[in-house]
mmCIF file with all atom_site columns, C-alpha atoms in Angstrom:
data_model
loop_
_atom_site.group_PDB
_atom_site.id
_atom_site.type_symbol
_atom_site.label_atom_id
_atom_site.label_alt_id
_atom_site.label_comp_id
_atom_site.label_asym_id
_atom_site.label_entity_id
_atom_site.label_seq_id
_atom_site.pdbx_PDB_ins_code
_atom_site.Cartn_x
_atom_site.Cartn_y
_atom_site.Cartn_z
_atom_site.occupancy
_atom_site.B_iso_or_equiv
_atom_site.pdbx_formal_charge
_atom_site.auth_seq_id
_atom_site.auth_comp_id
_atom_site.auth_asym_id
_atom_site.auth_atom_id
_atom_site.pdbx_PDB_model_num
ATOM 1  C CA . MET A 1 1  ? 18.929 8.066   -4.102 1.00 0.00 ? 1  MET A CA 1
ATOM 2  C CA . SER A 1 2  ? 15.671 6.155   -4.293 1.00 0.00 ? 2  SER A CA 1
ATOM 3  C CA . LYS A 1 3  ? 13.998 5.538   -0.919 1.00 0.00 ? 3  LYS A CA 1
ATOM 4  C CA . ALA A 1 4  ? 11.146 3.394   0.352  1.00 0.00 ? 4  ALA A CA 1
ATOM 5  C CA . ILE A 1 5  ? 9.272  3.003   3.633  1.00 0.00 ? 5  ILE A CA 1
ATOM 6  C CA . ILE A 1 6  ? 8.810  -0.459  5.141  1.00 0.00 ? 6  ILE A CA 1
ATOM 7  C CA . THR A 1 7  ? 6.345  -1.103  7.948  1.00 0.00 ? 7  THR A CA 1
ATOM 8  C CA . VAL A 1 8  ? 6.140  -4.288  9.990  1.00 0.00 ? 8  VAL A CA 1
ATOM 9  C CA . VAL A 1 9  ? 3.263  -4.873  12.417 1.00 0.00 ? 9  VAL A CA 1
ATOM 10 C CA . GLY A 1 10 ? 2.124  -7.937  14.349 1.00 0.00 ? 10 GLY A CA 1
ATOM 11 C CA . LYS A 1 11 ? 2.375  -10.056 17.452 1.00 0.00 ? 11 LYS A CA 1
ATOM 12 C CA . ASP A 1 12 ? 5.916  -9.946  18.834 1.00 0.00 ? 12 ASP A CA 1
ATOM 13 C CA . THR A 1 13 ? 8.020  -13.057 18.239 1.00 0.00 ? 13 THR A CA 1
ATOM 14 C CA . VAL A 1 14 ? 11.716 -13.873 18.187 1.00 0.00 ? 14 VAL A CA 1
ATOM 15 C CA . GLY A 1 15 ? 13.542 -13.098 14.944 1.00 0.00 ? 15 GLY A CA 1
ATOM 16 C CA . ILE A 1 16 ? 11.296 -10.550 13.210 1.00 0.00 ? 16 ILE A CA 1
ATOM 17 C CA . ILE A 1 17 ? 14.039 -7.937  12.808 1.00 0.00 ? 17 ILE A CA 1
ATOM 18 C CA . ALA A 1 18 ? 16.615 -10.565 11.848 1.00 0.00 ? 18 ALA A CA 1
ATOM 19 C CA . ARG A 1 19 ? 14.448 -12.070 9.103  1.00 0.00 ? 19 ARG A CA 1
ATOM 20 C CA . VAL A 1 20 ? 13.486 -8.718  7.569  1.00 0.00 ? 20 VAL A CA 1
ATOM 21 C CA . CYS A 1 21 ? 17.030 -7.335  7.732  1.00 0.00 ? 21 CYS A CA 1
ATOM 22 C CA . THR A 1 22 ? 18.492 -10.520 6.247  1.00 0.00 ? 22 THR A CA 1
ATOM 23 C CA . TYR A 1 23 ? 16.116 -10.253 3.298  1.00 0.00 ? 23 TYR A CA 1
ATOM 24 C CA . LEU A 1 24 ? 17.094 -6.612  2.765  1.00 0.00 ? 24 LEU A CA 1
ATOM 25 C CA . ALA A 1 25 ? 20.830 -7.348  2.917  1.00 0.00 ? 25 ALA A CA 1
ATOM 26 C CA . GLU A 1 26 ? 20.472 -10.214 0.437  1.00 0.00 ? 26 GLU A CA 1
ATOM 27 C CA . HIS A 1 27 ? 18.789 -7.829  -2.032 1.00 0.00 ? 27 HIS A CA 1
ATOM 28 C CA . LYS A 1 28 ? 21.319 -4.982  -1.605 1.00 0.00 ? 28 LYS A CA 1
ATOM 29 C CA . ILE A 1 29 ? 18.844 -2.715  0.185  1.00 0.00 ? 29 ILE A CA 1
ATOM 30 C CA . ASN A 1 30 ? 20.494 -0.378  2.695  1.00 0.00 ? 30 ASN A CA 1
ATOM 31 C CA . ILE A 1 31 ? 18.691 0.575   5.909  1.00 0.00 ? 31 ILE A CA 1
ATOM 32 C CA . LEU A 1 32 ? 18.946 4.344   6.418  1.00 0.00 ? 32 LEU A CA 1
ATOM 33 C CA . ASP A 1 33 ? 16.783 4.663   9.537  1.00 0.00 ? 33 ASP A CA 1
ATOM 34 C CA . ILE A 1 34 ? 14.866 2.262   11.735 1.00 0.00 ? 34 ILE A CA 1
ATOM 35 C CA . SER A 1 35 ? 12.430 2.613   14.616 1.00 0.00 ? 35 SER A CA 1
ATOM 36 C CA . GLN A 1 36 ? 10.776 -0.215  16.476 1.00 0.00 ? 36 GLN A CA 1
ATOM 37 C CA . THR A 1 37 ? 8.622  -0.568  19.526 1.00 0.00 ? 37 THR A CA 1
ATOM 38 C CA . ILE A 1 38 ? 6.641  -3.208  21.344 1.00 0.00 ? 38 ILE A CA 1
ATOM 39 C CA . VAL A 1 39 ? 3.350  -2.215  22.945 1.00 0.00 ? 39 VAL A CA 1
ATOM 40 C CA . GLN A 1 40 ? 1.515  -4.814  25.042 1.00 0.00 ? 40 GLN A CA 1
ATOM 41 C CA . GLY A 1 41 ? 3.036  -7.659  23.057 1.00 0.00 ? 41 GLY A CA 1
ATOM 42 C CA . TYR A 1 42 ? 2.536  -6.109  19.611 1.00 0.00 ? 42 TYR A CA 1
ATOM 43 C CA . PHE A 1 43 ? 5.572  -5.355  17.467 1.00 0.00 ? 43 PHE A CA 1
ATOM 44 C CA . ASN A 1 44 ? 5.716  -2.234  15.280 1.00 0.00 ? 44 ASN A CA 1
ATOM 45 C CA . MET A 1 45 ? 8.683  -1.278  13.095 1.00 0.00 ? 45 MET A CA 1
ATOM 46 C CA . MET A 1 46 ? 9.209  1.413   10.491 1.00 0.00 ? 46 MET A CA 1
ATOM 47 C CA . MET A 1 47 ? 12.263 1.527   8.266  1.00 0.00 ? 47 MET A CA 1
ATOM 48 C CA . ILE A 1 48 ? 13.495 4.002   5.695  1.00 0.00 ? 48 ILE A CA 1
ATOM 49 C CA . VAL A 1 49 ? 15.577 2.151   3.135  1.00 0.00 ? 49 VAL A CA 1
ATOM 50 C CA . ASP A 1 50 ? 17.677 2.995   0.089  1.00 0.00 ? 50 ASP A CA 1
ATOM 51 C CA . ILE A 1 51 ? 16.490 0.915   -2.872 1.00 0.00 ? 51 ILE A CA 1
ATOM 52 C CA . THR A 1 52 ? 18.876 2.458   -5.403 1.00 0.00 ? 52 THR A CA 1
ATOM 53 C CA . ASN A 1 53 ? 20.799 -0.828  -5.785 1.00 0.00 ? 53 ASN A CA 1
ATOM 54 C CA . LEU A 1 54 ? 17.743 -3.086  -5.558 1.00 0.00 ? 54 LEU A CA 1
ATOM 55 C CA . GLU A 1 55 ? 18.249 -6.313  -7.465 1.00 0.00 ? 55 GLU A CA 1
ATOM 56 C CA . GLY A 1 56 ? 14.990 -7.136  -9.248 1.00 0.00 ? 56 GLY A CA 1
ATOM 57 C CA . GLU A 1 57 ? 11.669 -5.350  -9.596 1.00 0.00 ? 57 GLU A CA 1
ATOM 58 C CA . PHE A 1 58 ? 10.029 -3.275  -6.848 1.00 0.00 ? 58 PHE A CA 1
ATOM 59 C CA . GLY A 1 59 ? 6.703  -5.126  -7.205 1.00 0.00 ? 59 GLY A CA 1
ATOM 60 C CA . GLN A 1 60 ? 8.385  -8.488  -6.874 1.00 0.00 ? 60 GLN A CA 1
ATOM 61 C CA . MET A 1 61 ? 10.192 -7.328  -3.733 1.00 0.00 ? 61 MET A CA 1
ATOM 62 C CA . ALA A 1 62 ? 6.908  -6.065  -2.253 1.00 0.00 ? 62 ALA A CA 1
ATOM 63 C CA . GLY A 1 63 ? 5.335  -9.471  -2.818 1.00 0.00 ? 63 GLY A CA 1
ATOM 64 C CA . GLU A 1 64 ? 8.311  -11.290 -1.341 1.00 0.00 ? 64 GLU A CA 1
ATOM 65 C CA . LEU A 1 65 ? 8.288  -9.080  1.758  1.00 0.00 ? 65 LEU A CA 1
ATOM 66 C CA . GLU A 1 66 ? 4.553  -9.681  2.183  1.00 0.00 ? 66 GLU A CA 1
ATOM 67 C CA . ALA A 1 67 ? 5.143  -13.445 1.928  1.00 0.00 ? 67 ALA A CA 1
ATOM 68 C CA . LEU A 1 68 ? 8.020  -13.203 4.403  1.00 0.00 ? 68 LEU A CA 1
ATOM 69 C CA . GLY A 1 69 ? 5.700  -11.421 6.816  1.00 0.00 ? 69 GLY A CA 1
ATOM 70 C CA . GLU A 1 70 ? 3.063  -14.145 6.475  1.00 0.00 ? 70 GLU A CA 1
ATOM 71 C CA . ASP A 1 71 ? 5.743  -16.742 7.177  1.00 0.00 ? 71 ASP A CA 1
ATOM 72 C CA . ILE A 1 72 ? 6.716  -15.066 10.473 1.00 0.00 ? 72 ILE A CA 1
ATOM 73 C CA . GLY A 1 73 ? 3.211  -13.965 11.471 1.00 0.00 ? 73 GLY A CA 1
ATOM 74 C CA . VAL A 1 74 ? 3.372  -10.212 10.809 1.00 0.00 ? 74 VAL A CA 1
ATOM 75 C CA . LYS A 1 75 ? 2.246  -7.776  8.118  1.00 0.00 ? 75 LYS A CA 1
ATOM 76 C CA . VAL A 1 76 ? 5.088  -6.302  6.045  1.00 0.00 ? 76 VAL A CA 1
ATOM 77 C CA . LYS A 1 77 ? 4.355  -3.479  3.613  1.00 0.00 ? 77 LYS A CA 1
ATOM 78 C CA . ILE A 1 78 ? 6.650  -1.365  1.463  1.00 0.00 ? 78 ILE A CA 1
ATOM 79 C CA . GLN A 1 79 ? 5.908  1.886   -0.358 1.00 0.00 ? 79 GLN A CA 1
ATOM 80 C CA . ARG A 1 80 ? 8.082  4.152   -2.412 1.00 0.00 ? 80 ARG A CA 1
ATOM 81 C CA . GLU A 1 81 ? 8.943  7.277   -0.399 1.00 0.00 ? 81 GLU A CA 1
ATOM 82 C CA . GLU A 1 82 ? 7.122  9.654   -2.747 1.00 0.00 ? 82 GLU A CA 1
ATOM 83 C CA . ILE A 1 83 ? 3.877  7.664   -2.474 1.00 0.00 ? 83 ILE A CA 1
ATOM 84 C CA . PHE A 1 84 ? 4.168  7.400   1.314  1.00 0.00 ? 84 PHE A CA 1
ATOM 85 C CA . THR A 1 85 ? 4.825  11.147  1.626  1.00 0.00 ? 85 THR A CA 1
ATOM 86 C CA . LYS A 1 86 ? 1.827  12.100  -0.522 1.00 0.00 ? 86 LYS A CA 1
ATOM 87 C CA . MET A 1 87 ? -0.462 9.738   1.394  1.00 0.00 ? 87 MET A CA 1
ATOM 88 C CA . HIS A 1 88 ? 0.614  11.044  4.818  1.00 0.00 ? 88 HIS A CA 1
ATOM 89 C CA . ARG A 1 89 ? 0.977  14.777  4.320  1.00 0.00 ? 89 ARG A CA 1
ATOM 90 C CA . ILE A 1 90 ? -1.049 17.068  6.521  1.00 0.00 ? 90 ILE A CA 1
#
């Protein structure tokens, strides 16, 4: 299984989760775990996803998610699990 970490951060608005999850479903990306919170009007979400069946290239998907985030007023980033783990180990 190939995993990735998606983070979404920005001012809370209606439809953030719906738009991101719709994109993932359309590209055959399965959500394995999700956590979201709103602190003083700011939305923060972290998702662990299975990209094994990803249709298309990882870099293209990263760009599309970033553009999606700009469209809805948030920052969306994706990293492969192994990169995320190495960057955040203690």
